[in-house]
mmCIF file of C-alpha atoms in Angstrom:
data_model
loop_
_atom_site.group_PDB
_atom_site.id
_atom_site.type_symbol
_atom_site.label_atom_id
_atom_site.label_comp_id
_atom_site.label_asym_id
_atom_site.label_seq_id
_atom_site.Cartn_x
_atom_site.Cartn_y
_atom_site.Cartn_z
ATOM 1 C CA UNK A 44 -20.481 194.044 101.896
ATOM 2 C CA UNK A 45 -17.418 194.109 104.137
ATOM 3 C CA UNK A 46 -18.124 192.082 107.961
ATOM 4 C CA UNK A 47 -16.014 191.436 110.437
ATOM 5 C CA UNK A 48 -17.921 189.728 113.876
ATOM 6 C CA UNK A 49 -15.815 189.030 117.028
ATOM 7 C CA UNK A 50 -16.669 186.451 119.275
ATOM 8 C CA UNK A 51 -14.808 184.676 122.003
ATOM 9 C CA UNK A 52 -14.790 187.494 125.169
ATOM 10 C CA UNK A 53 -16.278 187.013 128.505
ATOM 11 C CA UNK A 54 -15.349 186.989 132.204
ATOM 12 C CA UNK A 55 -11.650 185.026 132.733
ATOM 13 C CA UNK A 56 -10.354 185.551 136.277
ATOM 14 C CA UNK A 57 -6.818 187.734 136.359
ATOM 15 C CA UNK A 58 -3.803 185.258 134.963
ATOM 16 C CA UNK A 59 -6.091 183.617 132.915
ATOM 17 C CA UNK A 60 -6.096 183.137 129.211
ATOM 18 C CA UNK A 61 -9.278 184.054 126.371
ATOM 19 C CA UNK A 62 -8.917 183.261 122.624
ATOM 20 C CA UNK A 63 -11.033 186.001 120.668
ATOM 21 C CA UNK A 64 -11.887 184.952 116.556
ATOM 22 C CA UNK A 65 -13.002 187.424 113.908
ATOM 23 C CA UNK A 66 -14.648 186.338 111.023
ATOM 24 C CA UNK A 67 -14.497 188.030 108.089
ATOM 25 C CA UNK A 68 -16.709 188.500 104.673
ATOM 26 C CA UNK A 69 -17.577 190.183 102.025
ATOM 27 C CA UNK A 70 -13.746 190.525 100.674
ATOM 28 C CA UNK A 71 -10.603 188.380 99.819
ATOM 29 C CA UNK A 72 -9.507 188.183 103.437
ATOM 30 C CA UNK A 73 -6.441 186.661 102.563
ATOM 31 C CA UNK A 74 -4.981 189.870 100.828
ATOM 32 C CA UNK A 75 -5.753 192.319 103.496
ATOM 33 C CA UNK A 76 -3.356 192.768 106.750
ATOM 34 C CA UNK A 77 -6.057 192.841 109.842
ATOM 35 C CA UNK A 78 -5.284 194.336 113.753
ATOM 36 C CA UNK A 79 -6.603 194.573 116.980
ATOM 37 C CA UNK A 80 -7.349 197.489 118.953
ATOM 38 C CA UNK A 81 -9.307 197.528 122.253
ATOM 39 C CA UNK A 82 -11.038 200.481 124.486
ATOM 40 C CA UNK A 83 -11.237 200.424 127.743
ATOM 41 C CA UNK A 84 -14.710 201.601 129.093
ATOM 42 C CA UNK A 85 -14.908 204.980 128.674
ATOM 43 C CA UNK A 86 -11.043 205.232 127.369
ATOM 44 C CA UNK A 87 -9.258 206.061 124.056
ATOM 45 C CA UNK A 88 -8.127 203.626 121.181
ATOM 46 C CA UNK A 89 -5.533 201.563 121.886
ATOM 47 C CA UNK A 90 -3.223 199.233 119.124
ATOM 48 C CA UNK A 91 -3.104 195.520 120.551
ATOM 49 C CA UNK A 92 -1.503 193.717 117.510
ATOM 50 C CA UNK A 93 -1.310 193.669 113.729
ATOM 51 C CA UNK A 94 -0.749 190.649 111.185
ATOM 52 C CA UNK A 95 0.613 190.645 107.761
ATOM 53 C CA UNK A 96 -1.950 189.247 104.767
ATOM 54 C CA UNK A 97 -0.183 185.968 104.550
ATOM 55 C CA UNK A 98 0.595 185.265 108.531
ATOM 56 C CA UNK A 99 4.293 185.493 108.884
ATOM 57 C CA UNK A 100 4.844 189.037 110.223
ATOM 58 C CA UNK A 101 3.207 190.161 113.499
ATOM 59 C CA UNK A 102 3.489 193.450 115.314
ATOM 60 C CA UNK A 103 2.522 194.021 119.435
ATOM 61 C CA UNK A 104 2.955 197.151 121.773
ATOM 62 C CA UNK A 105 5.645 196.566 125.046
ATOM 63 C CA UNK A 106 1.713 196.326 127.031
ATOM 64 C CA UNK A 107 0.820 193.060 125.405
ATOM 65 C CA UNK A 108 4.218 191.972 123.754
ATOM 66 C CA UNK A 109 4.603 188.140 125.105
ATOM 67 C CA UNK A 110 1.553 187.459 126.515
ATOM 68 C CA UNK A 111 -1.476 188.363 123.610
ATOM 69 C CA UNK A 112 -0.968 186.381 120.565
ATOM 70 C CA UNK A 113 -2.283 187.203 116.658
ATOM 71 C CA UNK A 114 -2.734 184.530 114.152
ATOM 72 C CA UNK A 115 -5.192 183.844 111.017
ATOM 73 C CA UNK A 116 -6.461 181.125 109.194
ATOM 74 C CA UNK A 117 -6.951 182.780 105.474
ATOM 75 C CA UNK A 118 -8.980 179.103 104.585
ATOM 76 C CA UNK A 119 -11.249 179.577 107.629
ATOM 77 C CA UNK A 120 -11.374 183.552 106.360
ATOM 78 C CA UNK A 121 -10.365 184.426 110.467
ATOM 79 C CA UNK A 122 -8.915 186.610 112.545
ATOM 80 C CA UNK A 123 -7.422 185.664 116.359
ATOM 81 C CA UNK A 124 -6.022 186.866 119.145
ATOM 82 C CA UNK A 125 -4.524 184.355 121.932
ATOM 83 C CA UNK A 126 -4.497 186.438 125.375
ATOM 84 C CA UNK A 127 -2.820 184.965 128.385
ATOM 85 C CA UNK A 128 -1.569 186.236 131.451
ATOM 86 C CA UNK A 129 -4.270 188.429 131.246
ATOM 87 C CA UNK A 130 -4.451 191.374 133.736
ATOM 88 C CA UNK A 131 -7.135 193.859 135.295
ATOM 89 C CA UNK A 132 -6.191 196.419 133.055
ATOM 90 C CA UNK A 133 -6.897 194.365 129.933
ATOM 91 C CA UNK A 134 -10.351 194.747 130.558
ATOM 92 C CA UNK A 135 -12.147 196.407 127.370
ATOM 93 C CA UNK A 136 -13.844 195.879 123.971
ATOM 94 C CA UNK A 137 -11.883 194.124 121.603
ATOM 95 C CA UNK A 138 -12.222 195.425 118.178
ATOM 96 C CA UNK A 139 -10.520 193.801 114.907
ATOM 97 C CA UNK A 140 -9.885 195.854 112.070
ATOM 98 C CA UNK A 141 -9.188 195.553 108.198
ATOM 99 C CA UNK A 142 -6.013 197.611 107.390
ATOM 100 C CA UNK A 143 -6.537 199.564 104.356
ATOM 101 C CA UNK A 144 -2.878 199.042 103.113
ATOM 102 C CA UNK A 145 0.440 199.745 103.933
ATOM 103 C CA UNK A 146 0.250 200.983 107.318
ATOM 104 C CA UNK A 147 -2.707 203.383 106.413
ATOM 105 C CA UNK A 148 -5.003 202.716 108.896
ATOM 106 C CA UNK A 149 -7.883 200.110 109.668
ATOM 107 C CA UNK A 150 -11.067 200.773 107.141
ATOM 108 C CA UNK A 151 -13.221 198.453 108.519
ATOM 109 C CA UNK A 152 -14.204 197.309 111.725
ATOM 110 C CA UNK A 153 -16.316 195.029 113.648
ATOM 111 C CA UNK A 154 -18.564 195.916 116.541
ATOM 112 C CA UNK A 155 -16.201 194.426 118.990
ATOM 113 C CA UNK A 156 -16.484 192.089 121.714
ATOM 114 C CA UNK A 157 -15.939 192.450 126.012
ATOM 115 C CA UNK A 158 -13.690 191.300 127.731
ATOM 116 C CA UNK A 159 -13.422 191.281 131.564
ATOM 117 C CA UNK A 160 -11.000 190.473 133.815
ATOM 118 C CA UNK A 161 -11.618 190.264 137.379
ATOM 119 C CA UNK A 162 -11.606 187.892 140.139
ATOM 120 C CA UNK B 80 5.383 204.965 123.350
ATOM 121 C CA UNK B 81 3.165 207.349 124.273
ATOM 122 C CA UNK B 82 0.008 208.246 122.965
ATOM 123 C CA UNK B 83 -0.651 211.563 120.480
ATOM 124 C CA UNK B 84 -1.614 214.398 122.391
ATOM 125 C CA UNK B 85 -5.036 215.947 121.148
ATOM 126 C CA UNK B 86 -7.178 218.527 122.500
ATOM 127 C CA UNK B 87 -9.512 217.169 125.331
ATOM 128 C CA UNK B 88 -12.615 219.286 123.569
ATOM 129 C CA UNK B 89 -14.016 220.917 120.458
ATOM 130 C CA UNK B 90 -17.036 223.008 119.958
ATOM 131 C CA UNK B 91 -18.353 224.850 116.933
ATOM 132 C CA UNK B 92 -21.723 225.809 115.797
ATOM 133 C CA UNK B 93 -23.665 224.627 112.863
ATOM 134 C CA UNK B 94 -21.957 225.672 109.373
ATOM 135 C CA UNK B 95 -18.472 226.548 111.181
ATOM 136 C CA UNK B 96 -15.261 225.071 110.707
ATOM 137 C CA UNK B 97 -12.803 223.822 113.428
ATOM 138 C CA UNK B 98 -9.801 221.822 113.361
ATOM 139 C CA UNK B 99 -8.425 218.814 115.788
ATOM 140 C CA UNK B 100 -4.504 219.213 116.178
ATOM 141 C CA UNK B 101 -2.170 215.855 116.970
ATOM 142 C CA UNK B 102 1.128 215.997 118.337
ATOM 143 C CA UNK B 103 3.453 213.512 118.344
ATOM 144 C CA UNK B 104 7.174 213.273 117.813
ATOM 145 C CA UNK B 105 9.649 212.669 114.675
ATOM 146 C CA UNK B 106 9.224 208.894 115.598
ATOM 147 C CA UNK B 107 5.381 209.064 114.512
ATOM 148 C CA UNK B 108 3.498 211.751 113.283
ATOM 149 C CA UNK B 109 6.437 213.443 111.511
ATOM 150 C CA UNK B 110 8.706 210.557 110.536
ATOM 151 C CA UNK B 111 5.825 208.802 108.636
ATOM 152 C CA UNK B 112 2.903 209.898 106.095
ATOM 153 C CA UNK B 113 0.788 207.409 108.021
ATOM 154 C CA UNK B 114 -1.416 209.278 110.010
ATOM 155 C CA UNK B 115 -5.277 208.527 109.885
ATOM 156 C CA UNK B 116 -8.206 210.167 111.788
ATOM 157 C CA UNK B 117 -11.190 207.963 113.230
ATOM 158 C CA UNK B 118 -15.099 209.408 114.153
ATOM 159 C CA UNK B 119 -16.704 207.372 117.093
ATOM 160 C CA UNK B 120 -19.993 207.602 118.467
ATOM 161 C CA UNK B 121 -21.361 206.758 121.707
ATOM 162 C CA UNK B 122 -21.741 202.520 121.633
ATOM 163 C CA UNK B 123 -20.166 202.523 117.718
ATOM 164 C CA UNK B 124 -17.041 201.160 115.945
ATOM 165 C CA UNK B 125 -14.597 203.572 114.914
ATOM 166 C CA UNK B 126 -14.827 204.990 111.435
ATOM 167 C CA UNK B 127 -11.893 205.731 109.081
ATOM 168 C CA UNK B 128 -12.452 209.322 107.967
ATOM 169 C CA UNK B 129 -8.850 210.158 107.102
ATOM 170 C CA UNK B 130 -6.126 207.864 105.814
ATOM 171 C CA UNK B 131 -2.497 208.547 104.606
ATOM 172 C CA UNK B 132 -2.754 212.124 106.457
ATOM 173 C CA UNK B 133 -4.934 213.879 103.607
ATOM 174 C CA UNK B 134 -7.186 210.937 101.750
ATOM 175 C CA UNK B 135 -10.518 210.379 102.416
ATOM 176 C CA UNK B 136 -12.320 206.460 101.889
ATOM 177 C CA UNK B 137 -15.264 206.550 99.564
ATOM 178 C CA UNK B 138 -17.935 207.457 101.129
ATOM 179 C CA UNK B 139 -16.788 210.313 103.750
ATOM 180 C CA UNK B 140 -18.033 213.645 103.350
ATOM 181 C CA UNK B 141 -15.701 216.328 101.866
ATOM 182 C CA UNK B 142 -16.082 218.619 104.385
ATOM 183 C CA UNK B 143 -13.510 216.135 106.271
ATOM 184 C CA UNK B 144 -9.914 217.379 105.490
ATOM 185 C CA UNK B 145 -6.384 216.088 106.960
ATOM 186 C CA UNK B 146 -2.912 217.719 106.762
ATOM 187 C CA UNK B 147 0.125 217.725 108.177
ATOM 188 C CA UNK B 148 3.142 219.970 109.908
ATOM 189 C CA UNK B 149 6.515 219.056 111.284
ATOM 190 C CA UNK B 150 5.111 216.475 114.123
ATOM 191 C CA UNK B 151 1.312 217.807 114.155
ATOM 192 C CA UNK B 152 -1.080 216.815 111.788
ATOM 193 C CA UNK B 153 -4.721 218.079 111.624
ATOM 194 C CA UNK B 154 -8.164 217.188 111.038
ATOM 195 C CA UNK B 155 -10.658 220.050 109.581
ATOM 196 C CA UNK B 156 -14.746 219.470 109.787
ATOM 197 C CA UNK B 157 -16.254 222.141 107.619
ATOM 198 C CA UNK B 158 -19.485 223.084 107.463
ATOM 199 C CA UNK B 159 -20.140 221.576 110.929
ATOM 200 C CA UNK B 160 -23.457 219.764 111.077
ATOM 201 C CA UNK B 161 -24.989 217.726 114.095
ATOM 202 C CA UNK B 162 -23.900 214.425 112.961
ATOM 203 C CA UNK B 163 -20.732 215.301 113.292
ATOM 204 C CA UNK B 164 -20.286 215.510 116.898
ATOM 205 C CA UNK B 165 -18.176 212.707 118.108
ATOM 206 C CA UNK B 166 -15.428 211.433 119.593
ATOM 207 C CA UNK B 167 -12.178 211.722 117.045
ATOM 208 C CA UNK B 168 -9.129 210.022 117.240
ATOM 209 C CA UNK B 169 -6.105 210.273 115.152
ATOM 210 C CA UNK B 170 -3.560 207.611 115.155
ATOM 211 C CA UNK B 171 -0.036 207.296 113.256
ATOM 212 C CA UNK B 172 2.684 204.333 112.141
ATOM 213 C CA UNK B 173 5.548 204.331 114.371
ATOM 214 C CA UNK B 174 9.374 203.839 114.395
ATOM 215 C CA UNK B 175 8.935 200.469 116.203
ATOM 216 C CA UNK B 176 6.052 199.222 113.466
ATOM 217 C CA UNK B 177 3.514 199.569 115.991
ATOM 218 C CA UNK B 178 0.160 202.061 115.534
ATOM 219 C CA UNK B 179 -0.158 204.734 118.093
ATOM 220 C CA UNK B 180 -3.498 206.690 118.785
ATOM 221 C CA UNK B 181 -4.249 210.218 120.205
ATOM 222 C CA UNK B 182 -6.103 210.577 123.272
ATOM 223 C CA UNK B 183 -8.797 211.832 121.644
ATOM 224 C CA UNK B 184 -11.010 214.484 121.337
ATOM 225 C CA UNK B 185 -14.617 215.585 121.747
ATOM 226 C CA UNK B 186 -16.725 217.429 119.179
ATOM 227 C CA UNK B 187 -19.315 219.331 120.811
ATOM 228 C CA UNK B 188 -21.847 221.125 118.167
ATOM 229 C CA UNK B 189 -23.592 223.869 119.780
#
């Protein structure tokens, strides 16, 4: 059975910095691309990053481009995402997603984890 | 870039069919075959109901369909039952290798 469980958010004050983690089971994690996508409460979907199978290519939006950074470990089987700088409008759950192939779409997520940003 | 434009709200009644447009431009929806379509409930994950603009994963009912026009693609429920009401979302590959989603859309079963 695919899982993916994020861990990491919380309560950071604004310009501070949160390092989320997915793990990931039930398939040969190092194969599949993975992303991030975050709601904001009661908002739409929104892309926050994508990583290639292997590590080397990333993808952000112009919202998050230079301050959120994506990065896996493929012998640790885990997902992360590096967020600094981080703003008010950041706030929101934090889901990663398995990307069925080729720019397809996400097949699998996990049940996502908060993160707040306020003083 | 700016998110697809869907309708705010859907309603049907049990056994009907309705469909959930999403516009977006040449540099999205119509420049790529990478469109998918994603069912969220209250408190839940999103689900992958559509991939590739017209495949469906194992698993998702039949009576979920996808196509695809110019810079529009589509989502059809048939046979609409009460699981089915939802939030849905489409999203799409873009020009600057970046996802995109829709603003999403409400499915109200009456």
């Amino acid at each position: 059975e695919v899982r993916l469980v994020e861990s990491g958010g919380g309560l950071v004050q604004p310009g501070g910095s949160l390092r989320l983690s997915c793990s990931a089971s039930g398939f040969t994690f190092s194969t599949f691309a993975m992303h991030w996508v975050r709601q904001a409460p009661g908002k739409g979907l929104e892309f926050v990053s994508a990583i290639n199978n292997e590590g080397h290519t990333t993808y952000y939006p112009d919202s998050v481009k230079g301050r959120f950074t994506i990065s896996r470990d493929n012998s640790k089987n885990t997902l992360y995402l590096e967020m600094g700088s981080l703003r008010p409008e950041d706030r929101a759950v934090y889901y990663c997603a398995r990307e069925v192939g080729g720019w397809g779409g996400a097949d699998y997520w996990g049940q996502g984890t908060l993160v707040t940003v306020s003083a | 870039q700016s998110a697809l434009t869907q309708p705010a709200s859907v309603s049907g009644s049990p056994g009907q069919s309705i469909t959930i447009s999403c516009t977006g431009t040449s540099s999205d929806v119509g420049g790529y075959n990478y469109v998918s379509w994603y069912q969220q409930h209250p408190g839940k994950a999103p689900k992958l109901m559509i991939y590739e603009v017209t495949n469906r994963p194992s698993g998702v009912s039949n009576r979920f369909s996808g196509s695809k026009s110019g810079n529009t693609a589509s989502l059809t429920i048939s046979g609409l039952q009460a699981e089915d009401e939802a939030d849905y979302y489409c999203s799409s590959f873009t020009s600057i290798a970046t996802y995109v989603f829709g603003t999403g859309t409400k499915v109200t079963v009456l």
